[in-house]
Coordinates of C-alpha atoms in Angstrom, one line a residue:
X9 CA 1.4 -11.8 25.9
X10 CA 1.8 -14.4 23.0
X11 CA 3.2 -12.7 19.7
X12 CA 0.8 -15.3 18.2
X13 CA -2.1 -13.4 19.3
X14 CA -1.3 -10.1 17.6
X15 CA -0.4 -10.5 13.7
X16 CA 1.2 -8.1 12.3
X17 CA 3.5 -10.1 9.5
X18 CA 1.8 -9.5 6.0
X19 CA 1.5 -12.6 3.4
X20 CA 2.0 -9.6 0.3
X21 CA 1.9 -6.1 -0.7
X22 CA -1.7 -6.7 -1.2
X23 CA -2.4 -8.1 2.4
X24 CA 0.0 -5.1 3.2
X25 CA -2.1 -2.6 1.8
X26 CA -5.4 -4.0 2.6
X27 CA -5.1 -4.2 6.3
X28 CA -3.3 -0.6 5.7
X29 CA -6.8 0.7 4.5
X30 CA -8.8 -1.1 7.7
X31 CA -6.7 0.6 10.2
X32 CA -6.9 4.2 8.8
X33 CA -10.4 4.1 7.4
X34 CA -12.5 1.9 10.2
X35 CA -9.8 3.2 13.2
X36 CA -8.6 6.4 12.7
X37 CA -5.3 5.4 12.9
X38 CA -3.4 8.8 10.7
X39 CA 0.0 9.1 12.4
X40 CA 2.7 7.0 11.0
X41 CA 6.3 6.4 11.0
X42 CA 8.2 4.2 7.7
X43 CA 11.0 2.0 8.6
X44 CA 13.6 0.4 6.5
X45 CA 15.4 -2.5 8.3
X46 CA 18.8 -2.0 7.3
X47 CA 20.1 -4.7 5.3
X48 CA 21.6 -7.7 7.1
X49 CA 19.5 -6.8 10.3
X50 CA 16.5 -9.3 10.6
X51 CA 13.4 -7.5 9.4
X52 CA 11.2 -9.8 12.4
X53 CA 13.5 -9.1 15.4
X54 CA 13.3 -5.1 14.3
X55 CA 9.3 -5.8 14.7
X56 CA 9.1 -7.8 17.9
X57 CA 11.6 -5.1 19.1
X58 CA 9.1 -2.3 18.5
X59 CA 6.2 -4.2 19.7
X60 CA 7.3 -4.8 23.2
X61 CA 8.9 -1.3 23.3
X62 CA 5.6 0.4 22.3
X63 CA 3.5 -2.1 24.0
X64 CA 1.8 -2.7 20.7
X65 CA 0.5 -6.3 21.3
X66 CA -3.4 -6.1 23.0
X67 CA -6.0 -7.0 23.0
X68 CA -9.5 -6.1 21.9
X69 CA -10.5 -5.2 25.4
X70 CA -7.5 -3.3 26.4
X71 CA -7.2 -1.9 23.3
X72 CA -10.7 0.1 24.5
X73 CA -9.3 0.8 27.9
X74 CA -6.6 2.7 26.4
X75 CA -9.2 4.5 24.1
X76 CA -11.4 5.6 27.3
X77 CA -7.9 6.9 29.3
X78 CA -7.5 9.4 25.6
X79 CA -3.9 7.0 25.0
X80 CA -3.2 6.2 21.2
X81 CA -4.3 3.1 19.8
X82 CA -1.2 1.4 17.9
X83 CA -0.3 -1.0 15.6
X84 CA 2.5 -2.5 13.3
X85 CA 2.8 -3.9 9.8
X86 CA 5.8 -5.8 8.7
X87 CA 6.5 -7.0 5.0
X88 CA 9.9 -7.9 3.7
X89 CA 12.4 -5.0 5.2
X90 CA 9.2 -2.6 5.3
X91 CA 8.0 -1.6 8.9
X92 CA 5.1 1.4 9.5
X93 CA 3.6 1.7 13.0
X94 CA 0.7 3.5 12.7
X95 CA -1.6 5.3 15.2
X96 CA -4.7 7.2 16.3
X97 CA -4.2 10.2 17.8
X98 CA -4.0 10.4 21.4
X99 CA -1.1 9.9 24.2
X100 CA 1.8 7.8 23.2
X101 CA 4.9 9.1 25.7
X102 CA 7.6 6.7 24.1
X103 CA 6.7 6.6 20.6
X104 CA 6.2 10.6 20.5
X105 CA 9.6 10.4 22.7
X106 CA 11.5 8.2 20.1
X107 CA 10.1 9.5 17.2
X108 CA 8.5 13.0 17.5
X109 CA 10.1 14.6 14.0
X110 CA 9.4 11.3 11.9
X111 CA 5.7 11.4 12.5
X112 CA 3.5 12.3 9.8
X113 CA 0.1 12.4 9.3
X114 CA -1.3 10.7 6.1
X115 CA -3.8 13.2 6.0
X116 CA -1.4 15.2 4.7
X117 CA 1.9 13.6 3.8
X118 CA 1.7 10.2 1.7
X119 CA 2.5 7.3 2.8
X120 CA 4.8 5.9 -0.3
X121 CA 5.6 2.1 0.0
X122 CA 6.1 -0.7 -2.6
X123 CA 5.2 1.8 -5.4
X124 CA 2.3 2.6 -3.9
X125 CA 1.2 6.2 -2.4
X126 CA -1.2 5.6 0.4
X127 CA -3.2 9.1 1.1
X128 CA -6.2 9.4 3.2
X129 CA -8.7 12.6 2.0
X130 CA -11.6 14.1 0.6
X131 CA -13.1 12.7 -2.8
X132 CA -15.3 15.1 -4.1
X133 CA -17.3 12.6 -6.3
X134 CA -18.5 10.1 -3.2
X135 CA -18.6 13.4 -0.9
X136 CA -17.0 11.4 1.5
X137 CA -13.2 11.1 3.1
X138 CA -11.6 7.7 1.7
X139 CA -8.2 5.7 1.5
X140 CA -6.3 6.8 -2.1
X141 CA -4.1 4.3 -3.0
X142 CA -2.0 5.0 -6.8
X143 CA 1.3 4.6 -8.1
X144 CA 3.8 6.6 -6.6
X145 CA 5.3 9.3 -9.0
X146 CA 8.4 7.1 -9.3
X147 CA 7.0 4.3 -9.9
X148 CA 4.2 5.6 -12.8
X149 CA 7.2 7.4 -14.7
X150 CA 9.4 4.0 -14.5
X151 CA 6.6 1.9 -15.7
X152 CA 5.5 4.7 -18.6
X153 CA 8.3 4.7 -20.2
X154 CA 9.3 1.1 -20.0
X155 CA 6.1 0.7 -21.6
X156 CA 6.8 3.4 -24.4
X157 CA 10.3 2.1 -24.8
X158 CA 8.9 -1.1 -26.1
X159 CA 5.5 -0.5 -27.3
X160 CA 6.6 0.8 -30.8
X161 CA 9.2 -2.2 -31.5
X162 CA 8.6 -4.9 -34.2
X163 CA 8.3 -7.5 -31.5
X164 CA 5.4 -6.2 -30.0
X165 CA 4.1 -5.1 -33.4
X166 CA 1.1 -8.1 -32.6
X167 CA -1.2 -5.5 -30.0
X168 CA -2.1 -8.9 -28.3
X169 CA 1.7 -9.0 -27.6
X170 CA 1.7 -5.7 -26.2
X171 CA -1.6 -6.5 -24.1
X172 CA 0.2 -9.4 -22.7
X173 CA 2.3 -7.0 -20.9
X174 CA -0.4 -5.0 -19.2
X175 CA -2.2 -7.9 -18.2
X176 CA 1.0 -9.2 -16.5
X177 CA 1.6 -6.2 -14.6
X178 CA 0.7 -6.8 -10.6
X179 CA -0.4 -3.5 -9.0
X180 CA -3.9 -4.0 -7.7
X181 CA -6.2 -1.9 -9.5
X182 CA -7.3 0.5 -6.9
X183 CA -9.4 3.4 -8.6
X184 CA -6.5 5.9 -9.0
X185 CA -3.9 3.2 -9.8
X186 CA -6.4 1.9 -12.7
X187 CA -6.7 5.9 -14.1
X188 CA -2.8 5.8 -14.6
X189 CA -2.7 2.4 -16.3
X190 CA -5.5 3.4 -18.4
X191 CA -3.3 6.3 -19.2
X192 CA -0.3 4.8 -20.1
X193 CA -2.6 2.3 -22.1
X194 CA -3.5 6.0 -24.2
X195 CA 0.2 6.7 -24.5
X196 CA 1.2 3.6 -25.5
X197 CA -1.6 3.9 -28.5
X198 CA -0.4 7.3 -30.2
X199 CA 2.8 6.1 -30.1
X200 CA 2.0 2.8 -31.7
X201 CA -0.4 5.0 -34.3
X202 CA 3.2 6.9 -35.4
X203 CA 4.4 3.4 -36.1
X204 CA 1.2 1.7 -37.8
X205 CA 0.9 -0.6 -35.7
X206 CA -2.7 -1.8 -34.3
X207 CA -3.8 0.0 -30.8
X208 CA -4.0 -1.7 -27.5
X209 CA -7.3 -2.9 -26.1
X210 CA -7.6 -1.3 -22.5
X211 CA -9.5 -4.2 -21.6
X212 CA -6.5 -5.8 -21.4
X213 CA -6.0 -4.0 -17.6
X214 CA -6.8 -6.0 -15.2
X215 CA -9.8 -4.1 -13.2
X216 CA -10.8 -6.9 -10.4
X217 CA -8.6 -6.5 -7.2
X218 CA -7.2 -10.1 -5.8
X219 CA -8.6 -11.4 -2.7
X220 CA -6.0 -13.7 -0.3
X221 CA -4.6 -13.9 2.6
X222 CA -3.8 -11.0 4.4
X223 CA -1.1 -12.5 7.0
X224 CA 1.5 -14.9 6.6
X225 CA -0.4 -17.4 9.4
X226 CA -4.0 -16.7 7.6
X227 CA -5.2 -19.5 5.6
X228 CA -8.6 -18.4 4.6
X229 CA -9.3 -16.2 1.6
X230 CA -10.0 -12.3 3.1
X231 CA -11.1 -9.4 1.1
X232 CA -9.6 -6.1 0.8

């Protein structure tokens, strides 16, 4: 079968993430595996390798024969050196085979890629299970105290100056991701108010997510 009908090469994190959330909220998909291509191997070939080993690539209507014979449904996202195969649970001899103690299930165990920490669970407010996507804890305490390492200095003394640098930052602003920015936007304020200097205007975070392509072949605008 044509690699051209099954996509799996994302445009972006964001197309990364979003088609992330659509296989593990609308298919169940909660087992995973994170691969790092190694550097100097070629991030495609390590796909296509894993797609024909794990017979990834099907279609729509053997992708529900397999669900009525109780076998896992599987896929594969690739951006930049980042694989994750991802499945529902079910028979998979190979992949359990290959990769029996990598498995985890992001039910449990994040999934932390690009600075993100992908989690799929309970929220108590909607009363319903849902995709969390936030910073991972590296990446919240590296952007924290870059931002309080500067926020106090005389060249970001103007708050607009200061703002600048939220609004440039590009995580999308999932719900939890938009909590922590908001809270390093607080930080960032008492320690300006030691200095005298004017506070920052949380409006400056940027609270709508972007919509675009999701693959690198896509060319229409899709929406997370």
């Amino acid at each position: 079968m044509s690699s051209q009908l099954y996509r799996y090469q994302t445009k972006s994190i964001d197309g990364f993430l979003s088609q992330l959330v659509r296989y593990i909220a609308n298919g169940g998909h909660y087992f995973y595996i994170r691969v790092k291509v190694p550097i100097g191997k070629d991030p495609q070939a390590a796909a296509e390798k894993l797609l024909d080993r794990y017979k990834i690539r099907k279609s729509r209507w053997q992708r529900k024969r397999r669900h009525l014979k109780e076998t896992a449904s599987i896929h594969l996202l690739l951006h930049r050196d980042v694989i994750v195969v991802i499945l529902t649970k079910g028979r998979h001899e190979q992949f359990y085979l290959d990769h029996q103690s990598q498995v985890r299930d992001i039910r449990r165990t994040a999934l932390k890629v690009f600075g993100y920490s992908v989690r799929y669970g309970f929220s108590e407010i909607e009363r319903r299970r849902k995709v969390f996507i936030r910073l991972d804890a590296k990446a919240y305490r590296k952007l924290k105290v870059h931002m309080l390492s500067i926020c106090a200095w005389d060249a970001y003394r103007e708050k607009s100056e200061m703002e600048r640098q939220f609004r440039n930052l590009r995580y999308q602003p999932y719900e939890p991701v938009f909590e922590q920015l908001l809270a390093i936007v607080k930080a960032v304020n008492r320690a300006r108010r030691r200095r005298g200097f004017d506070a920052v205007d949380y409006r400056c975070l940027n609270n709508k997510r972007r919509l675009g392509p999701v693959f690198v072949d896509d060319e229409i605008v899709t929406a997370a």
